[in-house]
Amino acid sequence: MTVEVEPLPVAETGNRAPQAVRKERKQHEAAARKEILAPVRRTLTLASIIVAIASVCTVAPFILIVEACGELLADVVDTDRVWRLLLIAVVVLIARGLMQAAALTWSHLVDANYQLTLRRLLAAKLTRVPLGWFGERSSGEVKKYLQDDVEALHYLVAHARLEFVGALTVPLVTLGYLVTVDLRLTLVLLIPLIAYAVLFSRMMDQDGRDRMAVYNRWERRTQDAAIEFVDGIQVVRAFGQAGKAHTVFQEAVNGQAKSLDRLKTPIIRVQSASDMVVAPVFVMLVVVIGGLAAVGLEWVAPLDVLPFLLVGLGLGSSLLGLGYGSQALRAAGAAAVRLYELQQTPELSSGASESSDDEPKPAGVVRFEGVTFGYRTDHEVLRGIDLELEPGTLTALVGPSGSGKSTLAKLLPRFYDVGAGRITIAGRDIRDYSSDELYRTVGFVFQDVRLIRGTVRENLRLARPDADDATMERAARAAQIHDRILALPRGYDSEIGVDATLSGGEAQRLSIARALLADTPVLVLDEATAFADPESEAAVQDALAVLVAGRTVLVIAHRLHTITGVDRILVLENGTLVEQGDHRGLVAAGGTYQRLWEINEAALGAIALVENAAANEGTR
């Protein structure tokens, strides 16, 4: 059955940018390729020299055979010279094969080492970018950087330059020799090459790059849809939305298939034509027609056509690889741009310590001093935030949706750096902390729990690699997750995702145990029970009570009835701190907090009515 795919939306068709923009992109891609290949440029240059010599050796045997044929057709045949020429041709041919194999083997070894080194450099780079960078990208995008894009460079490193050198050297040597035989027939032989150049330029034109860009977008969309479909399959099936989730995935696959067809079909047609014009049969036809005309016009002797038939036939074979590698070259170029841009991603800076007239603060004292931040330079999310968090206090951060609560909380563990002002811990700017030191000082537990694919023990030891079993067990008991771990097939050695499947609340308690192991004096919490199942909520709350004891805690609160007993409540609205105080005082103040509290109470009342109605229905 044929699957019909709707045309891509206008925004997805790779609309042509102005000429100046296209030129700038082309220059940017060339600069990216140059920068990415800089570590292997010298090695590839040496390999290219070997290929150039091997390319000369590709043409030389044909020239020697032409000379041998000329000797055989002479009035007096020098058989020794004929055998000598043939022997030299065989030796040169063997040397050519050895050099070609050596260059290719060398380039592939270089490519393997380069990919390993590049992946290590990129992994190291990702440890230095702000944590917020990951929040803006799916796991599929990050995987594409480290896996797919690095692999796409294989053609650029191991093949592209060597094939280009061979494709350039063989025709130049061939045409250089044939010019000495007859210039006019050499010009005739240029006809297939010119036709190939025109067709090849069509394969590498802006239309092709546009289609490649569209295909890459659909490929990323399919990867994201696949990850979302697999990760959320239990939820969508539970709510009867499996068909809808499958439809989103199917649409992405269909779109990718359609974009692949649009990418490939023009290339296949043009490539077929380009292969035809440099095929030996077509080149022979051109040479024979041109040779007959030249002999008929008495421009050349019949014997002079022989070099064009023997040497000229191999003229196009070296060019075929360029056509077949055009798509790989485009993909490698696009990958080089993405990897180059990743390398240019700003890292967490380490500024010089700023002098302060304040007295040194105790450990755990956090201050926001005139903090301003925006994800874009033209739009500020937070403006002029001034506040201080004391050790041993629990501070809740509330506000309407979009007020900047999560953004402010994520500035403390440096998911992003402030645009203006500063954040200090114990009087020291957090930008003066190394990453390791900062995350020994600031811990965080968010709703979106991240567990690595490994054992429970390995997940816990992420916070403290040197923790012994007794310490881990104490943390797990305090987090109300120890008994659940022991119930797993291999206890603490059970592998997450293999023989250990944890619910949302259990995963949250495991992350709390990890935070307890880290034992940081400052803690940032996003309301940890928001996605916990009812049975787990009480256990998570008990675990949190142990976790926050004695620490400086900033918690993002979405359900106001859970934070009525905290030490202080901060109210954000439109990126500005508009109120602060305790629950009783803020309700009486009649401001933003009172409005939010009334909405919260109304929501709780509506939920209670529904529950009562359901209970009454059940007793009938």
Coordinates of C-alpha atoms in Angstrom, one line a residue:
M1 CA 0.0 0.0 0.0
T2 CA 1.3 3.4 -0.9
V3 CA 1.4 6.0 1.9
E4 CA 0.4 9.4 0.8
V5 CA 2.3 12.2 2.5
E6 CA 0.9 15.7 2.5
P7 CA 3.2 18.5 1.1
L8 CA 5.5 20.1 3.6
P9 CA 4.3 23.3 5.2
V10 CA 5.7 26.5 3.7
A11 CA 8.0 27.0 6.7
E12 CA 9.5 23.5 6.1
T13 CA 10.3 23.8 2.4
G14 CA 13.8 25.4 2.9
N15 CA 12.7 28.8 1.5
R16 CA 15.6 30.4 -0.4
A17 CA 17.4 33.0 1.5
P18 CA 18.8 36.2 -0.2
Q19 CA 22.0 35.9 -2.1
A20 CA 24.1 37.7 0.5
V21 CA 22.8 35.3 3.2
R22 CA 23.5 32.2 1.1
K23 CA 27.0 33.5 0.5
E24 CA 27.6 34.1 4.2
R25 CA 26.3 30.6 5.0
K26 CA 28.6 29.1 2.4
Q27 CA 31.6 31.0 3.9
H28 CA 30.5 29.9 7.4
E29 CA 30.3 26.2 6.3
A30 CA 33.8 26.5 4.7
A31 CA 35.2 28.0 7.9
A32 CA 33.5 25.3 10.0
R33 CA 35.0 22.5 7.9
K34 CA 38.4 24.2 8.1
E35 CA 38.2 24.5 11.8
I36 CA 36.9 21.0 12.5
L37 CA 39.5 19.4 10.2
A38 CA 42.4 21.5 11.6
P39 CA 43.7 18.7 13.9
V40 CA 44.1 16.3 10.9
R41 CA 44.9 18.8 8.1
R42 CA 48.7 18.0 8.0
T43 CA 48.2 14.2 8.0
L44 CA 45.5 14.4 5.3
T45 CA 47.9 16.6 3.2
L46 CA 50.6 13.9 3.4
A47 CA 48.0 11.3 2.5
S48 CA 46.8 13.5 -0.4
I49 CA 50.4 13.7 -1.8
I50 CA 50.6 9.9 -1.8
V51 CA 47.2 9.8 -3.6
A52 CA 48.5 12.4 -6.2
I53 CA 51.5 10.2 -6.9
A54 CA 49.3 7.1 -7.1
S55 CA 47.0 9.0 -9.5
V56 CA 50.0 9.7 -11.8
C57 CA 50.8 6.0 -11.6
T58 CA 47.2 5.3 -12.7
V59 CA 47.7 7.1 -16.0
A60 CA 51.3 6.0 -16.6
P61 CA 50.6 2.3 -17.5
F62 CA 48.2 3.4 -20.2
I63 CA 50.9 5.8 -21.7
L64 CA 53.4 3.0 -21.6
I65 CA 50.9 0.6 -23.3
V66 CA 50.4 3.3 -26.0
E67 CA 54.1 3.4 -26.5
A68 CA 54.3 -0.4 -26.7
C69 CA 51.5 -0.4 -29.3
G70 CA 53.3 2.2 -31.3
E71 CA 56.4 0.1 -31.2
L72 CA 54.5 -3.0 -32.4
L73 CA 53.0 -1.1 -35.3
A74 CA 56.4 0.2 -36.4
D75 CA 58.2 -1.1 -39.5
V76 CA 60.9 -2.7 -37.4
V77 CA 59.7 -4.0 -34.0
D78 CA 62.0 -3.8 -31.0
T79 CA 60.5 -6.6 -28.9
D80 CA 62.9 -6.0 -26.0
R81 CA 61.6 -2.5 -25.7
V82 CA 58.0 -3.7 -25.9
W83 CA 58.6 -6.2 -23.0
R84 CA 60.4 -3.5 -21.1
L85 CA 57.6 -1.1 -21.4
L86 CA 55.0 -3.7 -20.4
L87 CA 57.1 -4.7 -17.4
I88 CA 57.4 -1.1 -16.2
A89 CA 53.7 -0.7 -16.7
V90 CA 53.0 -3.7 -14.4
V91 CA 55.5 -2.4 -11.8
V92 CA 53.9 1.1 -11.9
L93 CA 50.4 -0.5 -11.6
I94 CA 51.4 -2.5 -8.5
A95 CA 53.1 0.6 -7.0
R96 CA 49.9 2.5 -7.6
G97 CA 47.8 -0.1 -5.9
L98 CA 50.1 -0.2 -2.8
M99 CA 50.2 3.6 -2.5
Q100 CA 46.4 3.9 -2.9
A101 CA 45.8 1.2 -0.3
A102 CA 48.4 2.8 2.1
A103 CA 46.7 6.2 1.7
L104 CA 43.2 4.9 2.3
T105 CA 44.3 2.8 5.3
W106 CA 46.1 5.7 6.7
S107 CA 43.2 8.1 6.3
H108 CA 40.8 5.6 7.9
L109 CA 43.1 5.1 10.9
V110 CA 43.4 8.9 11.2
D111 CA 39.6 9.1 11.0
A112 CA 39.1 6.5 13.7
N113 CA 41.5 8.2 16.1
Y114 CA 40.1 11.6 15.2
Q115 CA 36.5 10.5 15.9
L116 CA 37.6 9.1 19.3
T117 CA 39.4 12.3 20.2
L118 CA 36.6 14.5 18.9
R119 CA 34.0 12.6 21.0
R120 CA 36.1 13.0 24.1
L121 CA 36.6 16.8 23.4
L122 CA 32.8 17.2 22.8
A123 CA 32.0 15.2 25.9
A124 CA 34.4 17.4 27.9
K125 CA 32.9 20.5 26.3
L126 CA 29.4 19.4 27.4
T127 CA 30.6 19.2 31.0
R128 CA 31.5 22.9 30.8
V129 CA 28.4 24.3 29.1
P130 CA 25.5 25.7 31.3
L131 CA 23.1 23.0 32.5
G132 CA 20.3 25.0 31.0
W133 CA 21.8 24.2 27.5
F134 CA 20.6 20.6 28.0
G135 CA 17.1 21.7 29.1
E136 CA 16.7 23.5 25.7
R137 CA 17.5 20.3 23.8
S138 CA 16.2 16.8 23.6
S139 CA 18.3 13.7 24.3
G140 CA 18.0 13.0 20.5
E141 CA 19.7 16.2 19.7
V142 CA 22.6 15.6 22.1
K143 CA 23.0 12.1 20.8
K144 CA 23.1 13.5 17.2
Y145 CA 26.1 15.7 18.1
L146 CA 28.1 13.0 19.8
Q147 CA 27.2 10.1 17.5
D148 CA 25.6 10.9 14.2
D149 CA 27.4 14.2 13.4
V150 CA 30.8 12.8 14.3
E151 CA 30.2 9.7 12.2
A152 CA 29.1 12.0 9.3
L153 CA 32.6 13.5 9.3
H154 CA 34.0 10.1 8.2
Y155 CA 33.6 10.9 4.5
L156 CA 35.1 14.3 5.0
V157 CA 38.2 12.9 6.8
A158 CA 38.7 9.5 5.2
H159 CA 37.5 10.1 1.6
A160 CA 36.6 13.6 0.4
R161 CA 40.1 15.1 0.1
L162 CA 41.7 11.9 -1.3
E163 CA 39.0 11.5 -3.9
F164 CA 39.2 15.1 -4.9
V165 CA 42.9 14.9 -5.3
G166 CA 42.5 11.8 -7.4
A167 CA 39.7 13.3 -9.4
L168 CA 41.8 16.4 -10.1
T169 CA 45.2 14.7 -10.8
V170 CA 44.1 12.0 -13.2
P171 CA 42.4 14.3 -15.7
L172 CA 45.2 16.8 -15.5
V173 CA 47.9 14.3 -16.2
T174 CA 45.8 12.6 -18.9
L175 CA 44.9 15.9 -20.6
G176 CA 48.5 17.1 -20.2
Y177 CA 49.8 14.0 -22.1
L178 CA 47.0 14.1 -24.7
V179 CA 47.8 17.8 -25.5
T180 CA 51.2 16.7 -26.6
V181 CA 49.6 14.3 -29.0
D182 CA 47.0 16.6 -30.5
L183 CA 45.3 19.7 -29.1
R184 CA 42.2 19.5 -31.2
L185 CA 41.2 16.0 -30.2
T186 CA 42.0 16.9 -26.6
L187 CA 39.4 19.7 -26.8
V188 CA 36.9 17.2 -28.2
L189 CA 37.6 15.0 -25.2
L190 CA 36.8 17.8 -22.9
I191 CA 33.1 17.6 -23.9
P192 CA 32.3 14.8 -21.5
L193 CA 34.2 16.5 -18.7
I194 CA 32.3 19.8 -19.2
A195 CA 29.0 18.0 -19.2
Y196 CA 29.9 16.2 -16.0
A197 CA 31.0 19.4 -14.3
V198 CA 27.6 21.1 -15.2
L199 CA 25.7 18.1 -13.9
F200 CA 27.8 17.8 -10.8
S201 CA 27.3 21.5 -10.0
R202 CA 23.5 20.8 -10.1
M203 CA 24.0 18.0 -7.5
M204 CA 25.8 20.4 -5.2
D205 CA 23.6 23.5 -5.8
Q206 CA 21.6 25.6 -3.3
D207 CA 18.4 23.5 -4.0
G208 CA 20.3 20.4 -2.8
R209 CA 21.4 22.2 0.3
D210 CA 17.9 23.4 1.0
R211 CA 16.5 19.8 0.6
M212 CA 19.2 18.5 2.9
A213 CA 18.3 21.1 5.5
V214 CA 14.6 20.1 5.3
Y215 CA 15.6 16.4 5.6
N216 CA 17.7 17.1 8.7
R217 CA 14.8 18.9 10.3
W218 CA 12.4 16.0 9.6
E219 CA 15.1 13.5 10.9
R220 CA 15.4 15.4 14.2
R221 CA 11.6 15.6 14.4
T222 CA 11.4 11.8 13.9
Q223 CA 14.0 11.2 16.6
D224 CA 12.2 13.4 19.1
A225 CA 8.9 11.8 18.3
A226 CA 10.3 8.3 18.7
I227 CA 11.8 9.2 22.1
E228 CA 8.6 10.8 23.3
F229 CA 6.5 7.9 22.0
V230 CA 8.6 5.3 23.8
D231 CA 9.1 7.2 27.0
G232 CA 5.4 8.1 27.3
I233 CA 3.8 4.9 26.0
Q234 CA 2.5 3.9 29.4
V235 CA 0.9 7.3 30.0
V236 CA -0.7 7.6 26.6
R237 CA -2.1 4.0 26.7
A238 CA -3.4 4.6 30.2
F239 CA -5.4 7.6 29.0
G240 CA -6.5 5.9 25.8
Q241 CA -4.3 8.2 23.6
A242 CA -2.1 5.6 22.0
G243 CA -3.6 6.3 18.6
K244 CA -2.9 10.0 18.9
A245 CA 0.7 9.4 20.0
H246 CA 1.2 6.9 17.2
T247 CA -0.2 9.4 14.8
V248 CA 2.4 12.0 15.8
F249 CA 5.2 9.5 15.3
Q250 CA 3.8 8.2 12.0
E251 CA 3.5 11.8 10.7
A252 CA 7.1 12.4 11.5
V253 CA 8.2 9.2 9.8
N254 CA 6.1 10.0 6.7
G255 CA 7.5 13.5 6.6
Q256 CA 11.0 12.2 6.8
A257 CA 10.3 9.7 4.0
K258 CA 8.8 12.4 1.8
S259 CA 11.8 14.7 2.4
L260 CA 14.2 11.9 1.7
D261 CA 12.4 11.2 -1.6
R262 CA 12.6 14.9 -2.4
L263 CA 16.3 14.9 -1.5
K264 CA 17.2 11.7 -3.4
T265 CA 15.1 11.8 -6.6
P266 CA 16.7 14.9 -8.2
I267 CA 20.2 13.6 -7.2
I268 CA 19.5 10.1 -8.7
R269 CA 18.4 11.6 -12.0
V270 CA 21.3 14.0 -12.3
Q271 CA 23.8 11.4 -11.1
S272 CA 22.6 8.9 -13.6
A273 CA 23.1 11.4 -16.4
S274 CA 26.5 12.4 -15.0
D275 CA 27.6 8.7 -14.8
M276 CA 26.6 8.3 -18.4
V277 CA 28.6 11.1 -19.8
V278 CA 31.9 9.9 -18.2
A279 CA 31.2 6.2 -18.8
P280 CA 33.9 4.5 -21.0
V281 CA 31.4 3.7 -23.7
F282 CA 30.2 7.3 -24.0
V283 CA 33.8 8.6 -23.9
M284 CA 34.8 6.1 -26.6
L285 CA 31.9 7.2 -28.7
V286 CA 33.1 10.8 -28.5
V287 CA 36.7 9.9 -29.2
V288 CA 35.7 7.7 -32.2
I289 CA 33.4 10.4 -33.7
G290 CA 36.0 13.1 -33.1
G291 CA 38.8 10.8 -34.3
L292 CA 37.1 9.9 -37.5
A293 CA 36.3 13.6 -38.2
A294 CA 39.9 14.6 -37.5
V295 CA 41.3 11.8 -39.7
G296 CA 38.9 12.7 -42.5
L297 CA 40.0 16.3 -42.3
E298 CA 43.6 15.1 -42.2
W299 CA 44.3 16.8 -38.9
V300 CA 45.8 13.7 -37.4
A301 CA 47.2 10.3 -38.5
P302 CA 45.0 7.3 -37.7
L303 CA 47.7 6.1 -35.3
D304 CA 47.4 9.3 -33.2
V305 CA 43.8 8.4 -32.3
L306 CA 45.1 5.4 -30.4
P307 CA 46.3 7.3 -27.3
F308 CA 42.8 8.9 -27.0
L309 CA 41.2 5.5 -27.1
L310 CA 43.5 3.9 -24.5
V311 CA 44.3 6.8 -22.2
G312 CA 41.2 8.9 -22.7
L313 CA 38.8 6.2 -21.7
G314 CA 39.9 6.3 -18.1
L315 CA 39.4 10.0 -17.9
G316 CA 36.0 9.8 -16.3
S317 CA 36.5 6.9 -13.9
S318 CA 38.2 9.1 -11.3
L319 CA 35.3 11.5 -11.3
L320 CA 32.6 9.0 -10.5
G321 CA 33.4 8.9 -6.8
L322 CA 32.7 12.6 -6.6
G323 CA 29.1 12.1 -7.7
Y324 CA 28.5 9.2 -5.4
G325 CA 30.0 11.1 -2.5
S326 CA 28.1 14.3 -3.0
Q327 CA 25.3 13.6 -0.5
A328 CA 27.8 12.3 2.1
L329 CA 29.8 15.5 1.5
R330 CA 26.8 17.7 2.0
A331 CA 25.9 15.7 5.2
A332 CA 29.4 16.0 6.4
G333 CA 29.4 19.8 5.7
A334 CA 26.2 20.3 7.7
A335 CA 27.6 18.1 10.5
A336 CA 30.8 20.2 10.6
V337 CA 28.8 23.4 11.0
R338 CA 26.8 21.9 13.9
L339 CA 29.9 20.6 15.6
Y340 CA 31.7 23.9 15.1
E341 CA 28.7 25.8 16.5
L342 CA 28.7 23.4 19.5
Q343 CA 32.4 24.1 20.1
Q344 CA 31.6 27.8 20.1
T345 CA 28.9 27.5 22.7
P346 CA 29.7 29.8 25.6
E347 CA 30.9 27.9 28.7
L348 CA 30.4 28.7 32.3
S349 CA 32.8 31.5 32.9
S350 CA 35.0 31.9 36.0
G351 CA 35.3 35.6 36.7
A352 CA 37.8 37.1 39.0
S353 CA 36.7 37.5 42.7
E354 CA 35.0 40.8 43.2
S355 CA 36.0 42.7 46.3
S356 CA 33.2 43.3 48.8
D357 CA 33.0 45.6 51.8
D358 CA 30.7 43.2 53.6
E359 CA 31.9 41.1 56.4
P360 CA 32.5 37.4 55.4
K361 CA 29.2 35.5 55.5
P362 CA 28.7 32.1 57.2
A363 CA 28.6 29.1 55.0
G364 CA 25.2 28.6 53.4
V365 CA 24.3 32.3 53.3
V366 CA 22.9 33.0 49.8
R367 CA 22.5 36.6 48.4
F368 CA 21.0 37.8 45.1
E369 CA 22.3 41.3 44.5
G370 CA 20.6 43.2 41.7
V371 CA 20.1 40.1 39.6
T372 CA 18.8 40.6 36.1
F373 CA 18.5 37.8 33.5
G374 CA 17.0 37.1 30.1
Y375 CA 17.2 34.2 27.7
R376 CA 17.5 36.8 25.0
T377 CA 19.2 40.1 25.1
D378 CA 16.0 41.9 24.1
H379 CA 13.7 40.3 26.7
E380 CA 14.4 40.3 30.5
V381 CA 12.8 37.5 32.5
L382 CA 14.1 38.7 35.9
R383 CA 14.7 42.3 36.9
G384 CA 16.5 43.7 39.9
I385 CA 16.2 40.7 42.3
D386 CA 17.6 41.4 45.8
L387 CA 17.2 38.8 48.5
E388 CA 19.1 36.9 51.1
L389 CA 18.6 33.3 52.2
E390 CA 19.8 32.3 55.7
P391 CA 21.2 28.8 56.8
G392 CA 18.6 26.6 58.4
T393 CA 15.7 28.4 56.7
L394 CA 13.1 27.2 54.2
T395 CA 12.1 29.8 51.6
A396 CA 9.3 29.2 49.1
L397 CA 9.2 30.8 45.7
V398 CA 5.7 31.4 44.3
G399 CA 4.1 33.4 41.6
P400 CA 1.8 33.2 38.5
S401 CA 2.8 31.0 35.6
G402 CA 5.6 32.7 33.6
S403 CA 6.6 34.9 36.5
G404 CA 10.2 33.6 36.5
K405 CA 10.2 31.2 39.5
S406 CA 12.0 28.3 37.8
T407 CA 14.4 30.7 36.1
L408 CA 15.4 32.3 39.4
A409 CA 15.9 28.9 41.1
K410 CA 18.0 27.6 38.2
L411 CA 20.4 30.6 38.4
L412 CA 21.6 29.5 41.9
P413 CA 23.1 26.2 40.6
R414 CA 24.3 28.1 37.5
F415 CA 22.0 26.5 34.9
Y416 CA 22.5 30.0 33.4
D417 CA 24.7 32.9 34.3
V418 CA 23.1 36.2 35.4
G419 CA 23.0 39.0 32.9
A420 CA 23.6 41.7 35.5
G421 CA 24.2 41.7 39.3
R422 CA 25.6 38.7 41.1
I423 CA 24.7 35.7 43.3
T424 CA 27.0 34.9 46.2
I425 CA 27.3 32.0 48.6
A426 CA 29.1 32.9 51.9
G427 CA 30.0 36.2 50.3
R428 CA 31.7 34.7 47.3
D429 CA 30.4 35.1 43.7
I430 CA 29.2 31.7 42.4
R431 CA 31.1 32.4 39.2
D432 CA 34.3 32.1 41.2
Y433 CA 33.5 28.5 42.1
S434 CA 34.7 25.7 40.0
S435 CA 31.9 23.4 38.8
D436 CA 33.0 20.6 41.2
E437 CA 33.1 23.0 44.1
L438 CA 29.8 24.7 43.2
Y439 CA 28.0 21.3 43.1
R440 CA 29.5 20.3 46.4
T441 CA 27.9 23.5 47.8
V442 CA 24.5 23.6 45.9
G443 CA 22.3 20.6 45.4
F444 CA 19.0 20.4 43.6
V445 CA 16.1 18.1 43.3
F446 CA 13.7 18.8 40.4
Q447 CA 10.4 17.2 39.3
D448 CA 12.0 15.8 36.2
V449 CA 14.2 13.1 37.8
R450 CA 17.3 12.0 35.8
L451 CA 18.6 8.5 36.4
I452 CA 21.5 7.1 34.4
R453 CA 21.4 3.6 32.9
G454 CA 23.3 1.7 35.5
T455 CA 22.8 0.2 38.9
V456 CA 21.0 1.8 41.8
R457 CA 24.4 1.9 43.6
E458 CA 26.0 3.8 40.6
N459 CA 23.1 6.3 40.5
L460 CA 23.5 7.0 44.2
R461 CA 27.3 7.3 44.0
L462 CA 27.0 10.0 41.3
A463 CA 26.6 12.4 44.3
R464 CA 29.6 10.9 46.3
P465 CA 31.8 8.4 44.5
D466 CA 33.6 7.4 47.7
A467 CA 30.5 6.7 49.7
D468 CA 30.6 3.3 51.4
D469 CA 27.6 0.9 51.6
A470 CA 26.7 2.0 55.2
T471 CA 26.5 5.6 54.2
M472 CA 24.4 4.8 51.1
E473 CA 22.0 2.8 53.2
R474 CA 21.6 5.6 55.8
A475 CA 20.7 8.0 52.9
A476 CA 18.3 5.5 51.3
R477 CA 16.6 4.9 54.7
A478 CA 16.3 8.6 55.3
A479 CA 14.8 9.0 51.8
Q480 CA 12.2 6.2 52.5
I481 CA 13.6 4.1 49.5
H482 CA 15.8 1.5 51.2
D483 CA 13.1 -1.2 51.6
R484 CA 12.1 -0.8 47.9
I485 CA 15.7 -1.2 46.8
L486 CA 16.1 -4.4 48.8
A487 CA 12.9 -5.7 47.1
L488 CA 14.6 -5.4 43.7
P489 CA 16.1 -8.6 42.2
R490 CA 19.7 -7.6 43.0
G491 CA 19.1 -5.0 45.6
Y492 CA 21.5 -2.1 45.2
D493 CA 23.2 -3.8 42.3
S494 CA 19.9 -3.9 40.3
E495 CA 20.2 -2.1 37.0
I496 CA 17.8 0.7 36.2
G497 CA 15.7 -0.1 33.2
V498 CA 16.8 -3.8 33.1
D499 CA 15.7 -5.4 36.3
A500 CA 14.6 -2.3 38.2
T501 CA 11.6 -0.3 37.1
L502 CA 10.8 2.6 39.5
S503 CA 7.6 4.6 39.8
G504 CA 7.7 8.4 39.6
G505 CA 7.6 8.7 43.4
E506 CA 10.3 6.0 43.9
A507 CA 12.6 7.7 41.4
Q508 CA 12.0 11.0 43.2
R509 CA 13.0 9.4 46.5
L510 CA 16.1 7.9 44.9
S511 CA 17.1 11.3 43.8
I512 CA 16.5 12.7 47.3
A513 CA 18.8 9.9 48.7
R514 CA 21.4 11.1 46.1
A515 CA 21.0 14.6 47.4
L516 CA 21.4 13.5 51.0
L517 CA 24.6 11.7 50.0
A518 CA 25.9 14.9 48.4
D519 CA 25.2 16.7 51.7
T520 CA 25.3 20.2 50.2
P521 CA 24.7 23.2 52.5
V522 CA 22.4 24.9 49.9
L523 CA 19.5 23.1 48.3
V524 CA 17.1 24.0 45.5
L525 CA 13.9 22.1 45.2
D526 CA 11.1 22.1 42.6
E527 CA 8.0 20.9 44.3
A528 CA 9.0 17.2 44.5
T529 CA 5.6 15.7 45.1
A530 CA 3.9 17.3 42.1
F531 CA 4.1 14.1 40.0
A532 CA 4.3 11.5 42.8
D533 CA 1.5 8.9 43.1
P534 CA -0.7 9.3 46.2
E535 CA 0.9 6.4 48.0
S536 CA 4.4 7.9 47.4
E537 CA 3.6 11.5 48.4
A538 CA 3.7 11.0 52.1
A539 CA 7.0 9.1 51.8
V540 CA 8.5 11.8 49.6
Q541 CA 7.4 14.5 52.1
D542 CA 9.0 12.6 55.0
A543 CA 12.2 12.2 52.9
L544 CA 12.2 15.9 52.2
A545 CA 11.8 16.8 55.8
V546 CA 15.1 14.9 56.5
L547 CA 16.7 16.5 53.5
V548 CA 16.0 20.1 54.3
A549 CA 17.0 20.0 57.9
G550 CA 19.7 22.5 58.8
R551 CA 20.2 23.6 55.2
T552 CA 19.6 26.8 53.2
V553 CA 16.6 25.7 51.1
L554 CA 14.9 27.4 48.2
V555 CA 11.8 25.6 47.0
I556 CA 9.6 26.4 44.0
A557 CA 6.0 26.0 45.1
H558 CA 3.2 25.2 42.8
R559 CA 0.6 24.1 45.4
L560 CA 0.4 26.8 48.0
H561 CA -1.2 24.7 50.7
T562 CA 2.1 22.7 50.9
I563 CA 4.2 25.8 52.0
T564 CA 2.1 27.5 54.6
G565 CA 4.6 26.6 57.3
V566 CA 7.8 27.7 55.6
D567 CA 10.0 30.4 57.1
R568 CA 9.5 32.9 54.3
I569 CA 7.6 33.2 51.1
L570 CA 8.8 35.1 48.1
V571 CA 6.3 36.3 45.5
L572 CA 7.4 36.9 41.9
E573 CA 5.3 38.6 39.2
N574 CA 6.5 39.6 35.8
G575 CA 10.1 38.9 36.8
T576 CA 10.0 41.2 39.8
L577 CA 10.0 40.4 43.5
V578 CA 6.7 42.0 44.6
E579 CA 6.1 40.5 48.0
Q580 CA 7.8 38.6 50.8
G581 CA 6.8 37.4 54.2
D582 CA 5.1 34.5 56.0
H583 CA 1.8 32.9 54.9
R584 CA -0.4 34.7 57.4
G585 CA 1.0 38.1 56.7
L586 CA 0.8 37.8 52.9
V587 CA -2.8 36.6 52.9
A588 CA -3.7 39.6 55.1
A589 CA -1.8 42.0 52.8
G590 CA -4.3 41.6 50.0
G591 CA -1.7 41.5 47.2
T592 CA -0.7 38.9 44.6
Y593 CA -0.2 36.1 47.1
Q594 CA -3.7 36.5 48.4
R595 CA -5.1 36.3 44.9
L596 CA -3.0 33.1 44.3
W597 CA -4.2 31.7 47.6
E598 CA -7.8 32.2 46.7
I599 CA -7.3 30.4 43.4
N600 CA -5.6 27.6 45.2
E601 CA -8.4 27.3 47.8
A602 CA -11.0 27.3 45.0
A603 CA -9.2 24.5 43.2
L604 CA -9.0 22.4 46.3
G605 CA -12.7 23.0 47.0
A606 CA -13.6 21.8 43.5
I607 CA -11.4 18.7 43.9
A608 CA -13.1 18.0 47.2
L609 CA -16.6 18.3 45.7
V610 CA -15.6 15.8 42.9
E611 CA -14.2 13.4 45.4
N612 CA -17.3 13.6 47.6
A613 CA -19.6 13.1 44.6
A614 CA -17.6 10.0 43.6
A615 CA -17.7 8.7 47.1
N616 CA -21.4 9.2 47.4
E617 CA -21.9 7.5 44.0
G618 CA -19.9 4.5 45.2
T619 CA -22.0 4.0 48.3
R620 CA -25.3 3.8 46.4

